[in-house]
Amino acid sequence: MTDAILFDIDGTLVDSTYHHAIAWQRAFHRHEVPVPLWRIHRTVGMGGDKLVAEVAGHDVEDRLGDALRKAWREEYVELKAEVDALPGAAELVRRLRSDGYRVALASSGDPEFSREAVDHLGIGDDIELLTTSEDADESKPEPDLIGVTLERLGQVERAVMVGDTPYDVESAERAGLPCIGLRSGGYSDAELTKAGAVLVVDAPEDLLNLDWNDYLQQRGDA
C-alpha cells in the first residue's frame, strides 16, 4: 500500500502537552523571565527554536534562547515519568499498520524524548519512520519536517496528518496534506478548524473506526 498516516507525538499520542508547558515555565522562572503558563501552553506544538521568541520576545531569545532550551530540557526530564499514553494511541497505530497503512511519526520535539515516547507506547515495530527536530531545518508550523518525512518514506500516493495543534494543521496544509485535529492538545474545535483541520475529535481512540479513505488526499507529486 502507498497510503501513509503521519502522526505528531506530544499531545497526539502521549499526554505531554501540559508537562512541556510547566517545564518551559520553570525554565523561564529559572532565568527570571516571568511568563504566564497559559501563554506558554498556546505555543506548545511549535518548535522550541521558535517558542522562546514567541512568548518572551526576540530580545530574550537573543540573550537566553539556548540557556532556556537547556533549562526546559532539564525540567522536562524531571516530569516525563508522569506522562501517559493517550487513550487508544498504541491500538490505533497497530491497527493502521495491520490494515496495511504506512505509519510515520513526525514531531518537532526533542529526538530523545520522541524515541522514549515510542518505547513507552510499544509501537517501535509498528512505525516505519520517526522524524524529529534534528531532521529538518525549520520546525512546525513550517512544512519542512512533513516534507522530509514523506521524502524518506518514498513512494506515497496518498497521505494524511494527525496532530493536536494549529501548528500541526498549518504545517500539514503547507506540505499539501489534510490534517485531522485532536482536542487532546488543549485547543478548541474553532481553533483547529480555522487552521484547516478536516476533522476534529477528542483523542486517538476516536479514530479507531475511521474510514481513512474519506480523508486521505492524493499527493500532488505522487
PDB file of N, CA and C in Angstrom, residues 45-122:
ATOM      1  N   GLY A  45       3.811  22.991  20.737  1.00  0.00           N
ATOM      2  CA  GLY A  45       3.444  22.415  19.443  1.00  0.00           C
ATOM      3  C   GLY A  45       4.291  22.997  18.331  1.00  0.00           C
ATOM      4  N   MET A  46       4.713  24.246  18.506  1.00  0.00           N
ATOM      5  CA  MET A  46       5.719  24.770  17.590  1.00  0.00           C
ATOM      6  C   MET A  46       7.090  24.369  18.123  1.00  0.00           C
ATOM      7  N   GLY A  47       8.090  24.422  17.299  1.00  0.00           N
ATOM      8  CA  GLY A  47       9.410  24.001  17.718  1.00  0.00           C
ATOM      9  C   GLY A  47       9.982  24.890  18.814  1.00  0.00           C
ATOM     10  N   GLY A  48      10.830  24.313  19.657  1.00  0.00           N
ATOM     11  CA  GLY A  48      11.470  25.074  20.720  1.00  0.00           C
ATOM     12  C   GLY A  48      12.343  26.191  20.204  1.00  0.00           C
ATOM     13  N   ASP A  49      12.773  26.079  18.943  1.00  0.00           N
ATOM     14  CA  ASP A  49      13.574  27.145  18.342  1.00  0.00           C
ATOM     15  C   ASP A  49      12.760  28.406  18.106  1.00  0.00           C
ATOM     16  N   LYS A  50      11.434  28.267  18.083  1.00  0.00           N
ATOM     17  CA  LYS A  50      10.545  29.402  17.853  1.00  0.00           C
ATOM     18  C   LYS A  50       9.825  29.853  19.121  1.00  0.00           C
ATOM     19  N   LEU A  51       9.665  28.939  20.079  1.00  0.00           N
ATOM     20  CA  LEU A  51       8.817  29.189  21.237  1.00  0.00           C
ATOM     21  C   LEU A  51       9.295  30.352  22.089  1.00  0.00           C
ATOM     22  N   VAL A  52      10.575  30.449  22.356  1.00  0.00           N
ATOM     23  CA  VAL A  52      11.089  31.483  23.261  1.00  0.00           C
ATOM     24  C   VAL A  52      10.751  32.871  22.745  1.00  0.00           C
ATOM     25  N   ALA A  53      11.039  33.126  21.487  1.00  0.00           N
ATOM     26  CA  ALA A  53      10.753  34.439  20.914  1.00  0.00           C
ATOM     27  C   ALA A  53       9.253  34.707  20.870  1.00  0.00           C
ATOM     28  N   GLU A  54       8.471  33.661  20.644  1.00  0.00           N
ATOM     29  CA  GLU A  54       7.024  33.829  20.543  1.00  0.00           C
ATOM     30  C   GLU A  54       6.416  34.280  21.865  1.00  0.00           C
ATOM     31  N   VAL A  55       6.890  33.723  22.978  1.00  0.00           N
ATOM     32  CA  VAL A  55       6.267  34.048  24.265  1.00  0.00           C
ATOM     33  C   VAL A  55       6.981  35.146  25.032  1.00  0.00           C
ATOM     34  N   ALA A  56       8.271  35.349  24.752  1.00  0.00           N
ATOM     35  CA  ALA A  56       9.041  36.298  25.567  1.00  0.00           C
ATOM     36  C   ALA A  56       9.741  37.375  24.750  1.00  0.00           C
ATOM     37  N   GLY A  57       9.673  37.292  23.434  1.00  0.00           N
ATOM     38  CA  GLY A  57      10.265  38.325  22.600  1.00  0.00           C
ATOM     39  C   GLY A  57      11.636  37.945  22.054  1.00  0.00           C
ATOM     40  N   HIS A  58      12.012  38.619  20.985  1.00  0.00           N
ATOM     41  CA  HIS A  58      13.274  38.300  20.311  1.00  0.00           C
ATOM     42  C   HIS A  58      14.485  38.687  21.153  1.00  0.00           C
ATOM     43  N   ASP A  59      14.332  39.682  22.008  1.00  0.00           N
ATOM     44  CA  ASP A  59      15.453  40.066  22.866  1.00  0.00           C
ATOM     45  C   ASP A  59      15.813  38.940  23.821  1.00  0.00           C
ATOM     46  N   VAL A  60      14.794  38.310  24.416  1.00  0.00           N
ATOM     47  CA  VAL A  60      15.041  37.179  25.315  1.00  0.00           C
ATOM     48  C   VAL A  60      15.643  36.012  24.540  1.00  0.00           C
ATOM     49  N   GLU A  61      15.146  35.777  23.347  1.00  0.00           N
ATOM     50  CA  GLU A  61      15.721  34.718  22.518  1.00  0.00           C
ATOM     51  C   GLU A  61      17.197  34.981  22.248  1.00  0.00           C
ATOM     52  N   ASP A  62      17.519  36.206  21.883  1.00  0.00           N
ATOM     53  CA  ASP A  62      18.915  36.537  21.578  1.00  0.00           C
ATOM     54  C   ASP A  62      19.818  36.359  22.794  1.00  0.00           C
ATOM     55  N   ARG A  63      19.314  36.752  23.974  1.00  0.00           N
ATOM     56  CA  ARG A  63      20.138  36.714  25.180  1.00  0.00           C
ATOM     57  C   ARG A  63      20.181  35.336  25.838  1.00  0.00           C
ATOM     58  N   LEU A  64      19.015  34.638  25.826  1.00  0.00           N
ATOM     59  CA  LEU A  64      18.887  33.466  26.685  1.00  0.00           C
ATOM     60  C   LEU A  64      18.346  32.227  25.977  1.00  0.00           C
ATOM     61  N   GLY A  65      18.142  32.316  24.688  1.00  0.00           N
ATOM     62  CA  GLY A  65      17.468  31.229  23.985  1.00  0.00           C
ATOM     63  C   GLY A  65      18.038  29.850  24.259  1.00  0.00           C
ATOM     64  N   ASP A  66      19.337  29.685  24.045  1.00  0.00           N
ATOM     65  CA  ASP A  66      19.946  28.371  24.238  1.00  0.00           C
ATOM     66  C   ASP A  66      19.906  27.939  25.702  1.00  0.00           C
ATOM     67  N   ALA A  67      20.122  28.882  26.612  1.00  0.00           N
ATOM     68  CA  ALA A  67      20.081  28.560  28.040  1.00  0.00           C
ATOM     69  C   ALA A  67      18.676  28.139  28.468  1.00  0.00           C
ATOM     70  N   LEU A  68      17.651  28.802  27.918  1.00  0.00           N
ATOM     71  CA  LEU A  68      16.272  28.445  28.244  1.00  0.00           C
ATOM     72  C   LEU A  68      15.918  27.065  27.706  1.00  0.00           C
ATOM     73  N   ARG A  69      16.372  26.753  26.510  1.00  0.00           N
ATOM     74  CA  ARG A  69      16.094  25.432  25.959  1.00  0.00           C
ATOM     75  C   ARG A  69      16.791  24.339  26.768  1.00  0.00           C
ATOM     76  N   LYS A  70      17.995  24.622  27.243  1.00  0.00           N
ATOM     77  CA  LYS A  70      18.702  23.664  28.094  1.00  0.00           C
ATOM     78  C   LYS A  70      17.953  23.480  29.414  1.00  0.00           C
ATOM     79  N   ALA A  71      17.489  24.584  29.985  1.00  0.00           N
ATOM     80  CA  ALA A  71      16.746  24.508  31.239  1.00  0.00           C
ATOM     81  C   ALA A  71      15.425  23.773  31.066  1.00  0.00           C
ATOM     82  N   TRP A  72      14.726  24.042  29.937  1.00  0.00           N
ATOM     83  CA  TRP A  72      13.476  23.316  29.652  1.00  0.00           C
ATOM     84  C   TRP A  72      13.718  21.818  29.608  1.00  0.00           C
ATOM     85  N   ARG A  73      14.789  21.432  28.942  1.00  0.00           N
ATOM     86  CA  ARG A  73      15.079  20.003  28.821  1.00  0.00           C
ATOM     87  C   ARG A  73      15.313  19.379  30.196  1.00  0.00           C
ATOM     88  N   GLU A  74      16.078  20.076  31.031  1.00  0.00           N
ATOM     89  CA  GLU A  74      16.353  19.570  32.374  1.00  0.00           C
ATOM     90  C   GLU A  74      15.081  19.471  33.201  1.00  0.00           C
ATOM     91  N   GLU A  75      14.199  20.452  33.056  1.00  0.00           N
ATOM     92  CA  GLU A  75      12.944  20.438  33.809  1.00  0.00           C
ATOM     93  C   GLU A  75      12.010  19.333  33.317  1.00  0.00           C
ATOM     94  N   TYR A  76      11.988  19.119  31.988  1.00  0.00           N
ATOM     95  CA  TYR A  76      11.097  18.083  31.461  1.00  0.00           C
ATOM     96  C   TYR A  76      11.560  16.692  31.876  1.00  0.00           C
ATOM     97  N   VAL A  77      12.861  16.490  31.978  1.00  0.00           N
ATOM     98  CA  VAL A  77      13.386  15.204  32.442  1.00  0.00           C
ATOM     99  C   VAL A  77      12.800  14.845  33.806  1.00  0.00           C
ATOM    100  N   GLU A  78      12.577  15.860  34.650  1.00  0.00           N
ATOM    101  CA  GLU A  78      12.031  15.625  35.981  1.00  0.00           C
ATOM    102  C   GLU A  78      10.541  15.275  35.945  1.00  0.00           C
ATOM    103  N   LEU A  79       9.883  15.585  34.836  1.00  0.00           N
ATOM    104  CA  LEU A  79       8.435  15.387  34.741  1.00  0.00           C
ATOM    105  C   LEU A  79       8.026  14.214  33.851  1.00  0.00           C
ATOM    106  N   LYS A  80       8.907  13.778  32.984  1.00  0.00           N
ATOM    107  CA  LYS A  80       8.497  12.871  31.899  1.00  0.00           C
ATOM    108  C   LYS A  80       7.974  11.528  32.390  1.00  0.00           C
ATOM    109  N   ALA A  81       8.368  11.096  33.595  1.00  0.00           N
ATOM    110  CA  ALA A  81       7.867   9.821  34.104  1.00  0.00           C
ATOM    111  C   ALA A  81       6.362   9.863  34.365  1.00  0.00           C
ATOM    112  N   GLU A  82       5.809  11.076  34.469  1.00  0.00           N
ATOM    113  CA  GLU A  82       4.382  11.239  34.733  1.00  0.00           C
ATOM    114  C   GLU A  82       3.538  11.219  33.460  1.00  0.00           C
ATOM    115  N   VAL A  83       4.178  11.215  32.302  1.00  0.00           N
ATOM    116  CA  VAL A  83       3.463  11.291  31.027  1.00  0.00           C
ATOM    117  C   VAL A  83       2.879   9.932  30.664  1.00  0.00           C
ATOM    118  N   ASP A  84       1.587   9.915  30.349  1.00  0.00           N
ATOM    119  CA  ASP A  84       0.895   8.686  29.957  1.00  0.00           C
ATOM    120  C   ASP A  84       0.538   8.713  28.479  1.00  0.00           C
ATOM    121  N   ALA A  85       0.302   7.526  27.948  1.00  0.00           N
ATOM    122  CA  ALA A  85      -0.219   7.431  26.584  1.00  0.00           C
ATOM    123  C   ALA A  85      -1.642   7.955  26.553  1.00  0.00           C
ATOM    124  N   LEU A  86      -2.018   8.571  25.452  1.00  0.00           N
ATOM    125  CA  LEU A  86      -3.408   8.987  25.284  1.00  0.00           C
ATOM    126  C   LEU A  86      -4.270   7.782  24.921  1.00  0.00           C
ATOM    127  N   PRO A  87      -5.539   7.796  25.320  1.00  0.00           N
ATOM    128  CA  PRO A  87      -6.398   6.634  25.081  1.00  0.00           C
ATOM    129  C   PRO A  87      -6.441   6.229  23.613  1.00  0.00           C
ATOM    130  N   GLY A  88      -6.142   4.955  23.369  1.00  0.00           N
ATOM    131  CA  GLY A  88      -6.238   4.407  22.023  1.00  0.00           C
ATOM    132  C   GLY A  88      -5.027   4.638  21.150  1.00  0.00           C
ATOM    133  N   ALA A  89      -4.007   5.323  21.653  1.00  0.00           N
ATOM    134  CA  ALA A  89      -2.877   5.700  20.794  1.00  0.00           C
ATOM    135  C   ALA A  89      -2.153   4.482  20.219  1.00  0.00           C
ATOM    136  N   ALA A  90      -1.705   3.603  21.086  1.00  0.00           N
ATOM    137  CA  ALA A  90      -0.958   2.439  20.609  1.00  0.00           C
ATOM    138  C   ALA A  90      -1.839   1.525  19.769  1.00  0.00           C
ATOM    139  N   GLU A  91      -3.086   1.331  20.198  1.00  0.00           N
ATOM    140  CA  GLU A  91      -4.000   0.471  19.457  1.00  0.00           C
ATOM    141  C   GLU A  91      -4.243   1.023  18.057  1.00  0.00           C
ATOM    142  N   LEU A  92      -4.372   2.340  17.933  1.00  0.00           N
ATOM    143  CA  LEU A  92      -4.616   2.949  16.629  1.00  0.00           C
ATOM    144  C   LEU A  92      -3.435   2.721  15.688  1.00  0.00           C
ATOM    145  N   VAL A  93      -2.236   2.964  16.182  1.00  0.00           N
ATOM    146  CA  VAL A  93      -1.051   2.769  15.337  1.00  0.00           C
ATOM    147  C   VAL A  93      -0.946   1.315  14.898  1.00  0.00           C
ATOM    148  N   ARG A  94      -1.152   0.401  15.820  1.00  0.00           N
ATOM    149  CA  ARG A  94      -1.047  -1.017  15.475  1.00  0.00           C
ATOM    150  C   ARG A  94      -2.118  -1.441  14.475  1.00  0.00           C
ATOM    151  N   ARG A  95      -3.321  -0.919  14.645  1.00  0.00           N
ATOM    152  CA  ARG A  95      -4.396  -1.285  13.725  1.00  0.00           C
ATOM    153  C   ARG A  95      -4.116  -0.754  12.326  1.00  0.00           C
ATOM    154  N   LEU A  96      -3.635   0.472  12.245  1.00  0.00           N
ATOM    155  CA  LEU A  96      -3.312   1.037  10.939  1.00  0.00           C
ATOM    156  C   LEU A  96      -2.238   0.218  10.243  1.00  0.00           C
ATOM    157  N   ARG A  97      -1.217  -0.138  11.004  1.00  0.00           N
ATOM    158  CA  ARG A  97      -0.146  -0.957  10.433  1.00  0.00           C
ATOM    159  C   ARG A  97      -0.687  -2.302   9.977  1.00  0.00           C
ATOM    160  N   SER A  98      -1.554  -2.919  10.802  1.00  0.00           N
ATOM    161  CA  SER A  98      -2.139  -4.206  10.458  1.00  0.00           C
ATOM    162  C   SER A  98      -3.009  -4.108   9.216  1.00  0.00           C
ATOM    163  N   ASP A  99      -3.657  -2.965   9.035  1.00  0.00           N
ATOM    164  CA  ASP A  99      -4.518  -2.755   7.872  1.00  0.00           C
ATOM    165  C   ASP A  99      -3.727  -2.404   6.614  1.00  0.00           C
ATOM    166  N   GLY A 100      -2.418  -2.298   6.747  1.00  0.00           N
ATOM    167  CA  GLY A 100      -1.588  -2.088   5.572  1.00  0.00           C
ATOM    168  C   GLY A 100      -1.153  -0.668   5.311  1.00  0.00           C
ATOM    169  N   TYR A 101      -1.514   0.263   6.205  1.00  0.00           N
ATOM    170  CA  TYR A 101      -1.076   1.642   6.017  1.00  0.00           C
ATOM    171  C   TYR A 101       0.384   1.790   6.447  1.00  0.00           C
ATOM    172  N   ARG A 102       1.046   2.741   5.846  1.00  0.00           N
ATOM    173  CA  ARG A 102       2.408   3.087   6.249  1.00  0.00           C
ATOM    174  C   ARG A 102       2.291   4.162   7.332  1.00  0.00           C
ATOM    175  N   VAL A 103       2.857   3.901   8.478  1.00  0.00           N
ATOM    176  CA  VAL A 103       2.708   4.802   9.620  1.00  0.00           C
ATOM    177  C   VAL A 103       4.056   5.437   9.938  1.00  0.00           C
ATOM    178  N   ALA A 104       4.075   6.772  10.030  1.00  0.00           N
ATOM    179  CA  ALA A 104       5.291   7.503  10.375  1.00  0.00           C
ATOM    180  C   ALA A 104       4.962   8.548  11.429  1.00  0.00           C
ATOM    181  N   LEU A 105       5.932   8.860  12.258  1.00  0.00           N
ATOM    182  CA  LEU A 105       5.788   9.904  13.263  1.00  0.00           C
ATOM    183  C   LEU A 105       6.651  11.088  12.863  1.00  0.00           C
ATOM    184  N   ALA A 106       6.070  12.278  12.920  1.00  0.00           N
ATOM    185  CA  ALA A 106       6.783  13.498  12.551  1.00  0.00           C
ATOM    186  C   ALA A 106       6.568  14.521  13.661  1.00  0.00           C
ATOM    187  N   SER A 107       7.572  14.665  14.520  1.00  0.00           N
ATOM    188  CA  SER A 107       7.454  15.535  15.692  1.00  0.00           C
ATOM    189  C   SER A 107       8.562  16.568  15.714  1.00  0.00           C
ATOM    190  N   SER A 108       8.196  17.817  16.032  1.00  0.00           N
ATOM    191  CA  SER A 108       9.206  18.862  16.198  1.00  0.00           C
ATOM    192  C   SER A 108       9.907  18.776  17.546  1.00  0.00           C
ATOM    193  N   GLY A 109       9.593  17.733  18.298  1.00  0.00           N
ATOM    194  CA  GLY A 109      10.126  17.598  19.639  1.00  0.00           C
ATOM    195  C   GLY A 109      11.559  17.100  19.683  1.00  0.00           C
ATOM    196  N   ASP A 110      12.083  17.015  20.894  1.00  0.00           N
ATOM    197  CA  ASP A 110      13.423  16.525  21.154  1.00  0.00           C
ATOM    198  C   ASP A 110      13.542  15.064  20.702  1.00  0.00           C
ATOM    199  N   PRO A 111      14.589  14.705  19.976  1.00  0.00           N
ATOM    200  CA  PRO A 111      14.729  13.326  19.473  1.00  0.00           C
ATOM    201  C   PRO A 111      14.700  12.270  20.574  1.00  0.00           C
ATOM    202  N   GLU A 112      15.405  12.526  21.675  1.00  0.00           N
ATOM    203  CA  GLU A 112      15.446  11.547  22.758  1.00  0.00           C
ATOM    204  C   GLU A 112      14.071  11.341  23.365  1.00  0.00           C
ATOM    205  N   PHE A 113      13.353  12.428  23.635  1.00  0.00           N
ATOM    206  CA  PHE A 113      12.019  12.310  24.218  1.00  0.00           C
ATOM    207  C   PHE A 113      11.064  11.620  23.249  1.00  0.00           C
ATOM    208  N   SER A 114      11.225  11.881  21.965  1.00  0.00           N
ATOM    209  CA  SER A 114      10.364  11.243  20.966  1.00  0.00           C
ATOM    210  C   SER A 114      10.597   9.736  20.931  1.00  0.00           C
ATOM    211  N   ARG A 115      11.858   9.331  20.970  1.00  0.00           N
ATOM    212  CA  ARG A 115      12.160   7.890  20.974  1.00  0.00           C
ATOM    213  C   ARG A 115      11.640   7.230  22.241  1.00  0.00           C
ATOM    214  N   GLU A 116      11.738   7.943  23.362  1.00  0.00           N
ATOM    215  CA  GLU A 116      11.216   7.397  24.612  1.00  0.00           C
ATOM    216  C   GLU A 116       9.707   7.227  24.552  1.00  0.00           C
ATOM    217  N   ALA A 117       9.022   8.149  23.890  1.00  0.00           N
ATOM    218  CA  ALA A 117       7.568   8.032  23.739  1.00  0.00           C
ATOM    219  C   ALA A 117       7.209   6.803  22.912  1.00  0.00           C
ATOM    220  N   VAL A 118       7.971   6.556  21.862  1.00  0.00           N
ATOM    221  CA  VAL A 118       7.741   5.369  21.036  1.00  0.00           C
ATOM    222  C   VAL A 118       7.921   4.104  21.878  1.00  0.00           C
ATOM    223  N   ASP A 119       8.971   4.076  22.692  1.00  0.00           N
ATOM    224  CA  ASP A 119       9.218   2.916  23.560  1.00  0.00           C
ATOM    225  C   ASP A 119       8.098   2.748  24.581  1.00  0.00           C
ATOM    226  N   HIS A 120       7.653   3.880  25.149  1.00  0.00           N
ATOM    227  CA  HIS A 120       6.582   3.835  26.147  1.00  0.00           C
ATOM    228  C   HIS A 120       5.291   3.286  25.544  1.00  0.00           C
ATOM    229  N   LEU A 121       5.018   3.676  24.315  1.00  0.00           N
ATOM    230  CA  LEU A 121       3.819   3.206  23.628  1.00  0.00           C
ATOM    231  C   LEU A 121       3.968   1.766  23.131  1.00  0.00           C
ATOM    232  N   GLY A 122       5.195   1.318  22.980  1.00  0.00           N
ATOM    233  CA  GLY A 122       5.431  -0.034  22.484  1.00  0.00           C
ATOM    234  C   GLY A 122       5.108  -0.197  21.013  1.00  0.00           C
TER     235      GLY A 122
END
